[in-house]
Short mmCIF file of C-alpha atoms and ligand atoms in Angstrom, two decimals:
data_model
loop_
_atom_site.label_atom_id
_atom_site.label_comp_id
_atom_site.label_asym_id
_atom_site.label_seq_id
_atom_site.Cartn_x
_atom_site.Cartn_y
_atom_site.Cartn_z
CA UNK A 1 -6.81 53.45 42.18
CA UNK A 2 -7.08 55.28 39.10
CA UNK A 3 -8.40 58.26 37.86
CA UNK A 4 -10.17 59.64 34.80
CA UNK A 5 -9.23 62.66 33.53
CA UNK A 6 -11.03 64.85 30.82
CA UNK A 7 -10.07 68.21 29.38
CA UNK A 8 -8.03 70.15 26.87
CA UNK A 9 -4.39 69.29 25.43
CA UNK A 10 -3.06 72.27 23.94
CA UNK A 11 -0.59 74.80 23.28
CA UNK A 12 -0.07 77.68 25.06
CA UNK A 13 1.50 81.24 24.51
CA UNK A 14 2.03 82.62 28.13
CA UNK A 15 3.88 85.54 28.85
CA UNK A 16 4.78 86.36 32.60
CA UNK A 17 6.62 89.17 34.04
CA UNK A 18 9.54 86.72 33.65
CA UNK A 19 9.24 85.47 30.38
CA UNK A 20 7.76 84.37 27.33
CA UNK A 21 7.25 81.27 25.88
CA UNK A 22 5.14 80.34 22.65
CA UNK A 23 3.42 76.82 21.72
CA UNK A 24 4.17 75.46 25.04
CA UNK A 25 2.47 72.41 26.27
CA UNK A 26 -0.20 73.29 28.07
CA UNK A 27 -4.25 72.49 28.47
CA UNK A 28 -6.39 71.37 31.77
CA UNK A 29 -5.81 67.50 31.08
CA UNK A 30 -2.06 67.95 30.90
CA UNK A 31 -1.17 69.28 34.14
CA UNK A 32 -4.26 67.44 35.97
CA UNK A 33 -3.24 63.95 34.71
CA UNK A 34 0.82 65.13 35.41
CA UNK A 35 0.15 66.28 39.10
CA UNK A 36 -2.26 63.50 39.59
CA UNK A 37 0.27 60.64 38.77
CA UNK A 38 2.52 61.73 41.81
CA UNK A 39 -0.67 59.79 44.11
CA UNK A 40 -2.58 57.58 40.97
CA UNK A 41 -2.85 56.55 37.82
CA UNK A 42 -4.79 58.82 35.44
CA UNK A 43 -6.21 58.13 32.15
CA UNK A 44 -6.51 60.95 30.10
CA UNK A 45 -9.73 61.95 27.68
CA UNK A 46 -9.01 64.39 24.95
CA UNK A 47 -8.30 65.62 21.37
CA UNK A 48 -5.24 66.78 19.54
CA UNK A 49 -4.59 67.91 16.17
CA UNK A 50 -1.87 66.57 13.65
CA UNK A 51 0.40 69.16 14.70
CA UNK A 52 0.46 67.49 18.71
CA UNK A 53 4.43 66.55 18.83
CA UNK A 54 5.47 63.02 19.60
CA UNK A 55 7.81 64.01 22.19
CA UNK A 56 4.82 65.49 24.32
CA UNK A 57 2.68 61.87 24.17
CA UNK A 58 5.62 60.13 25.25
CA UNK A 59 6.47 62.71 28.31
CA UNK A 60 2.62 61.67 29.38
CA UNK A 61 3.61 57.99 29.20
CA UNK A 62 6.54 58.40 30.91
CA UNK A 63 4.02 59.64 33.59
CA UNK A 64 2.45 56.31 33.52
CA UNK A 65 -0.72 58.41 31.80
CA UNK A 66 -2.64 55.67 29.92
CA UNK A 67 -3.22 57.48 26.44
CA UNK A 68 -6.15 55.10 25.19
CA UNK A 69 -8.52 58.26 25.11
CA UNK A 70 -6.23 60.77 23.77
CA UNK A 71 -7.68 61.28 20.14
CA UNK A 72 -5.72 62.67 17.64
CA UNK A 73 -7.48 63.94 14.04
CA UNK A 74 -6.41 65.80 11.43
CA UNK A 75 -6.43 69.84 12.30
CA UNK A 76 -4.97 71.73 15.06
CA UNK A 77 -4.57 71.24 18.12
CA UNK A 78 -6.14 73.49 20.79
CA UNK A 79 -4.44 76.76 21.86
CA UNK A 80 -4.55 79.26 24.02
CA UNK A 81 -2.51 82.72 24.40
CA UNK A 82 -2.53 84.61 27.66
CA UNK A 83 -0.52 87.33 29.73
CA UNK A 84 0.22 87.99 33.61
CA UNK A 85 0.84 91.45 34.96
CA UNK A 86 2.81 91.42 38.20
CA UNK A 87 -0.43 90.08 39.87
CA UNK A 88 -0.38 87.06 38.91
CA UNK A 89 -3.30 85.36 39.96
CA UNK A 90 -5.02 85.57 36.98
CA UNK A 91 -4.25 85.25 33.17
CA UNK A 92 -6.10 88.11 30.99
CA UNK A 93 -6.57 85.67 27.81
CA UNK A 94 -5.31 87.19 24.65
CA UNK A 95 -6.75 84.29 22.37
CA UNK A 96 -8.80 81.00 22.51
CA UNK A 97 -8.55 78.86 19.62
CA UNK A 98 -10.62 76.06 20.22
CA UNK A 99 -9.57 74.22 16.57
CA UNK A 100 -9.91 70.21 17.19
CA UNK A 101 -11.56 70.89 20.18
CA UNK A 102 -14.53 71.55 18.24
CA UNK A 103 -14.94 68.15 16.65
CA UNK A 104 -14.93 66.24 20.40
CA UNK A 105 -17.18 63.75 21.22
CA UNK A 106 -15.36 63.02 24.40
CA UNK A 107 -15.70 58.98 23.93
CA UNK A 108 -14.96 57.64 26.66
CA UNK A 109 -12.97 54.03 26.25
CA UNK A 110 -14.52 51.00 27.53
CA UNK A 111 -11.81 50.36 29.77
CA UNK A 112 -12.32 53.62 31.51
CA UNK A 113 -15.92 53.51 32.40
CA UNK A 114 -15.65 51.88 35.78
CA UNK A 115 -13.85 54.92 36.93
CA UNK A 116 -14.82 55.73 40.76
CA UNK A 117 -12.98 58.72 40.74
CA UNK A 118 -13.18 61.21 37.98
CA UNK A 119 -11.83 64.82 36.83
CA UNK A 120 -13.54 67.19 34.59
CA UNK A 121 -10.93 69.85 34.22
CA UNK A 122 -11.90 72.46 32.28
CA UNK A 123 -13.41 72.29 28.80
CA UNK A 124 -16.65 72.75 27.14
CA UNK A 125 -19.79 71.84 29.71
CA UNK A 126 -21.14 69.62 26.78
CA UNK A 127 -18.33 67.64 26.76
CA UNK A 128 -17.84 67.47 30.21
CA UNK A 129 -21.70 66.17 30.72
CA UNK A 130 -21.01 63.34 27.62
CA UNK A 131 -18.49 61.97 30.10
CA UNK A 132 -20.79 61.54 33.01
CA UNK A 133 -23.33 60.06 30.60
CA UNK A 134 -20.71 57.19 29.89
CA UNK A 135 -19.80 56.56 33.14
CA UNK A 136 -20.86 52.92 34.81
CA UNK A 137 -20.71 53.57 38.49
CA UNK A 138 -18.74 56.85 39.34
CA UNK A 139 -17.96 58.08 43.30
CA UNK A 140 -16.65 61.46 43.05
CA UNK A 141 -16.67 63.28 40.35
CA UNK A 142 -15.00 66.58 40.81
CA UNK A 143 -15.38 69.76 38.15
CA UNK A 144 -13.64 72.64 37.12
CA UNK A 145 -14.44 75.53 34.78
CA UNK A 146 -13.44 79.13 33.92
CA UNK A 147 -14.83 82.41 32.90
CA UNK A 148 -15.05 81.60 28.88
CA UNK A 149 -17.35 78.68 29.73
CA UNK A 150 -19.41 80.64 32.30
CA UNK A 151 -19.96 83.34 29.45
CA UNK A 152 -20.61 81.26 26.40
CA UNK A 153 -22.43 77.94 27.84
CA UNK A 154 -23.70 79.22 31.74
CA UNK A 155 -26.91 76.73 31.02
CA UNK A 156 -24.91 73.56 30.36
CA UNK A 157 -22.44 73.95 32.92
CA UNK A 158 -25.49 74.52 35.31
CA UNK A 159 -26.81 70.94 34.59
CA UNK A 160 -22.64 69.64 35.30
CA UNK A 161 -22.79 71.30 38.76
CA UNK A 162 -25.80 69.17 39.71
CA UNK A 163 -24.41 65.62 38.64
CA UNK A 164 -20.78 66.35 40.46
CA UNK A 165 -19.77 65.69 44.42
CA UNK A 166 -17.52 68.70 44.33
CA UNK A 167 -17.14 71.55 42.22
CA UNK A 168 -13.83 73.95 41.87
CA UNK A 169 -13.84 77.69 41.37
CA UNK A 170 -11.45 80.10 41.94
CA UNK A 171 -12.65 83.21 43.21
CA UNK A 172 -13.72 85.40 41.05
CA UNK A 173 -15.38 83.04 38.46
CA UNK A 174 -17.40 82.12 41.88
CA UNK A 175 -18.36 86.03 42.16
CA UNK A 176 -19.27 85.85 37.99
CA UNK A 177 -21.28 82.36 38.28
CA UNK A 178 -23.30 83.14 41.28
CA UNK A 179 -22.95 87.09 40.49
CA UNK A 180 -22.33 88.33 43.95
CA UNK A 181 -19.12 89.69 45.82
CA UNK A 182 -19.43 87.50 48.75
CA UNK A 183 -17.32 84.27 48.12
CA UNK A 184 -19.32 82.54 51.19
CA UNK A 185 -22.66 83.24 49.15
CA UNK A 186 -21.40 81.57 45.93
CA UNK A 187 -20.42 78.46 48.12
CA UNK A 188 -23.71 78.48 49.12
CA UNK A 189 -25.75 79.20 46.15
CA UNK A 190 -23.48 76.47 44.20
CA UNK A 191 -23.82 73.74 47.33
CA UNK A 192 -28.00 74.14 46.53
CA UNK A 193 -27.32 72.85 43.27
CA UNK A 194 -25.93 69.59 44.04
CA UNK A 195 -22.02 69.29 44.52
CA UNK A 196 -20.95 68.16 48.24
CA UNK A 197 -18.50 70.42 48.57
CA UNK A 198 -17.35 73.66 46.80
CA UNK A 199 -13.56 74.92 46.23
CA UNK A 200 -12.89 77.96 45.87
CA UNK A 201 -9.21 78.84 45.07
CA UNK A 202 -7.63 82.11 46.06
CA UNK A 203 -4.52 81.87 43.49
CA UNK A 204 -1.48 82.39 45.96
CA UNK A 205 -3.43 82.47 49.22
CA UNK A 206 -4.68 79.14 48.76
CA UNK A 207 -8.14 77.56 49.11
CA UNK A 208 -10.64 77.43 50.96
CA UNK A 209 -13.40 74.35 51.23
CA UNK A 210 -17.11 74.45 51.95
CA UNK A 211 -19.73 71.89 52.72
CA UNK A 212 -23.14 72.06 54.56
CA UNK A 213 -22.50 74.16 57.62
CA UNK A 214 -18.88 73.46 57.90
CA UNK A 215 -15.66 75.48 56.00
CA UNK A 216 -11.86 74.97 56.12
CA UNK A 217 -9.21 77.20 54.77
CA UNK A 218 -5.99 76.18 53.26
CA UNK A 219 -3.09 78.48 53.27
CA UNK A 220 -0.68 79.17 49.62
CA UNK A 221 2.86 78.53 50.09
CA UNK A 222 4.95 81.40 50.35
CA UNK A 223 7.08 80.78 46.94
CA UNK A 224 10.59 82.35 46.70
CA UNK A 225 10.89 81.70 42.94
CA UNK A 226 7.65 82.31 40.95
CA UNK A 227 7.95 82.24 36.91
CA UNK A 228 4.70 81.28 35.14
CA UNK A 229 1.29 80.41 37.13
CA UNK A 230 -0.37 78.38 34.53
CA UNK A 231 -1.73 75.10 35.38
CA UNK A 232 -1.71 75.82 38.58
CA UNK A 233 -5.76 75.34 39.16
CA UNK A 234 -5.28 72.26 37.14
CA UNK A 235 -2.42 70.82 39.21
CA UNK A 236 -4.18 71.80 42.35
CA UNK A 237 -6.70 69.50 40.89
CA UNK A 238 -4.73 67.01 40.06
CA UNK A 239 -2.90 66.31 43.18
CA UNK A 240 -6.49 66.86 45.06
CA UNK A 241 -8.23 63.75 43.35
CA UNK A 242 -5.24 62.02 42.61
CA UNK A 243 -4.61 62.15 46.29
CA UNK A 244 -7.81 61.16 47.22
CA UNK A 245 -7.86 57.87 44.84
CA UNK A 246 -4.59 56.95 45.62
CA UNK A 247 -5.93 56.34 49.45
CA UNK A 248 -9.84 55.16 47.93
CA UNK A 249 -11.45 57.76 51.05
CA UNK A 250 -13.17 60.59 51.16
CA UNK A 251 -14.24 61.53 54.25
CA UNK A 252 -13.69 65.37 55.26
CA UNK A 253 -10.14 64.97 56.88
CA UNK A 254 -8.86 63.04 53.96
CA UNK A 255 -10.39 66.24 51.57
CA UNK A 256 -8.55 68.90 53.79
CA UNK A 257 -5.25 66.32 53.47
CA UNK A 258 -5.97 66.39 49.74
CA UNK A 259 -6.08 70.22 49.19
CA UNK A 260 -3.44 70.84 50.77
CA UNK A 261 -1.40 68.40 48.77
CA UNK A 262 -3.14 70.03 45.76
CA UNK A 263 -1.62 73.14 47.09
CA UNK A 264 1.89 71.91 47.50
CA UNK A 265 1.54 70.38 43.58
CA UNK A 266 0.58 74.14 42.01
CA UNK A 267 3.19 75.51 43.79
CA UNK A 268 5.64 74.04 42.53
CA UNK A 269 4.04 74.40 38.67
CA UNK A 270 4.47 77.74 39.19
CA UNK A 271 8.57 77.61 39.52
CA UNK A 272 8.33 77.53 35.90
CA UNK A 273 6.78 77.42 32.76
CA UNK A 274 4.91 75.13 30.84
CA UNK A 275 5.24 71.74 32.24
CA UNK A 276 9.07 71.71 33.18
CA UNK A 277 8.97 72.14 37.10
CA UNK A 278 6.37 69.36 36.89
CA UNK A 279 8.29 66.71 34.73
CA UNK A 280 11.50 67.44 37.24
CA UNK A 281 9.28 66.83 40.42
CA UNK A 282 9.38 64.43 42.73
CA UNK A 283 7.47 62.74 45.35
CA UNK A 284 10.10 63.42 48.31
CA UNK A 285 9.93 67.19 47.62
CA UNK A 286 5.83 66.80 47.70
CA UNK A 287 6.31 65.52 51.11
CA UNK A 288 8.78 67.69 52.19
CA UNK A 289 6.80 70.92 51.23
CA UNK A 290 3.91 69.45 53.01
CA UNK A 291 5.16 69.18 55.82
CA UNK A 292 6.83 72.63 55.62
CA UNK A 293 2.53 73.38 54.95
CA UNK A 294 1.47 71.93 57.88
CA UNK A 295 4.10 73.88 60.43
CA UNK A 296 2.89 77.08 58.44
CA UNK A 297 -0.28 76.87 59.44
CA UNK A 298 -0.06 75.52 63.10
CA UNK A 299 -1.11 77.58 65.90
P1 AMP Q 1 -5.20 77.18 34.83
O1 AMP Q 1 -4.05 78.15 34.83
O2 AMP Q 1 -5.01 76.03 35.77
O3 AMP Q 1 -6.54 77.81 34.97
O4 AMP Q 1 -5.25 76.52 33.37
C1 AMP Q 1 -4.39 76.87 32.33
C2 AMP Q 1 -4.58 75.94 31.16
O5 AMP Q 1 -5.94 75.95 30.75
C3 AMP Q 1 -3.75 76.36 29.97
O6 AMP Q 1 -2.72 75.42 29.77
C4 AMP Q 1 -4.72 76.42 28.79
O7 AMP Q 1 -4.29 75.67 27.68
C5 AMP Q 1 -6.01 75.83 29.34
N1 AMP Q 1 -7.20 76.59 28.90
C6 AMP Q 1 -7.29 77.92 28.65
N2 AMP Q 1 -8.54 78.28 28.27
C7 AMP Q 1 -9.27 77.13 28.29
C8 AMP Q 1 -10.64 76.81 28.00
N3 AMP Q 1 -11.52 77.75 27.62
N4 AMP Q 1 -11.04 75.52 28.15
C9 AMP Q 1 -10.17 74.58 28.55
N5 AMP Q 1 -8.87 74.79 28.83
C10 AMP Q 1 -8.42 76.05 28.70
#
């Protein structure tokens, strides 16, 4: 099964306790559509500038990501700059430069409108709602976002939530959204707008799932060697819906199944920088290190 993937392609300057590295590929749709094509294969939606390097198109299609909807115009590509302290869990940004991503009009190709399962990793709300527009017959759509799209566009990312079966958060842009300390609240406000189920991920200490009347929690991994975090929300997604098309169910045991692959995916994004731990991954160490997951958390 495949699955359609919409965000940001970008460069990234990301600075971690253990390093530095500058114009790094980076952006939501890049690590979603990578971690996804461990289960399924994703097509990816987005816009690059003239500056976007061969050499990172063809590391997507040696991912067997289909590249129809990958736009590139004259400009720069997106880019983003941020730094880690020693908690890691979340980036402070230092700059946002949206550049090309300003001219998007997040077409989606003909041959990707059928999609049945969709990802709308984060990027502007507008965009994201274009997509759904364009869509023929979509089952589960999931959605991401972050703090610079709650503060600059909180109206049209109100209107996503209510077209989407699940929506992803991690914690404390739940607490900014719904504007309340209590992470069980913000499930619940955001599950009376219209989403199934509601994600909330707690950075190394995993994720937890809610859904009328009913939660599950899904432990981290315990990492030995930790280098650069980024991505890791969008690999989490990744593996979650790529998992989840790959085996065309989603019932609740097959959504707990798929977070905690999601899990196993960011962790090992976050062994180091950029894309690198991802492009040297494969699929016997996902199973391996989900099985390891599964004896963690047995009782
Ligand atoms: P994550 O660490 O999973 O939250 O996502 C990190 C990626 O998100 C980086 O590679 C950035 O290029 C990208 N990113 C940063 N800010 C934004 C934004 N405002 N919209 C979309 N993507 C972004």
């Amino acid at each position: 099964m495949d699955v359609l993937i919409i965000g940001t392609v970008g460069y990234d300057n990301v600075q971690t306790p253990f390093g530095k590295r500058e114009r790094a590929l980076g952006g939501s749709a890049s690590y979603a559509s990578v971690a996804a094509s461990f289960f399924a294969k994703p097509s990816m939606v987005a816009i690059v500038g003239e500056d976007f390097e061969e050499k990172h198109k063809q590391l997507f299609l040696s991912k067997q990501i289909s590249l129809h909807g990958l736009k590139q115009v004259p400009g720069k590509t997106f880019a983003w700059g941020g730094k880690y302290e020693f908690d890691m869990n979340e980036a402070k940004t230092e700059f946002t430069d949206l550049n090309t991503l300003l001219q998007f009009d997040a077409h989606v190709p003909e041959q990707y409108r059928n999609a049945k399962y969709v990802f709308l990793a984060n990027t502007d709300p507008v965009l994201q709602l274009k997509v759904i527009e364009q869509l023929k017959n979509p089952e589960f759509i999931v959605l991401d976002t972050m703090n610079f799209w709650i503060q600059t566009k909180k109206e049209d990312l109100l209107k996503v939530i209510s077209k989407v079966d699940v929506l992803l958060l991690n914690d404390g842009e739940a607490r900014m959204l719904f504007n309340t300390v209590n992470l069980l609240q913000a499930a619940q406000q955001a599950l009376k707008l219209g989403p199934k189920y509601v994600i909330i991920k707690k950075g190394e200490h995993g994720a937890l799932l809610f859904s009328d009347g009913k939660h599950f929690s899904a432990p981290g991994y315990p990492l030995e060697v930790i280098k650069d975090p980024t991505g890791c929300g969008d690999c989490f997604a990744g593996g979650f819906i790529g998992y989840l098309a790959k085996h065309n169910k989603v019932d609740e045991p097959s959504l707990r199944r798929a977070i905690v692959y999601g899990s196993v995916i960011a962790s090992f994004n976050a062994e180091d920088f950029s894309l690198d731990r991802m492009t040297r991954l494969d699929s016997s160490e996902i199973e391996k290190r989900f099985l390891e997951m599964k004896d963690i958390r047995e009782f």
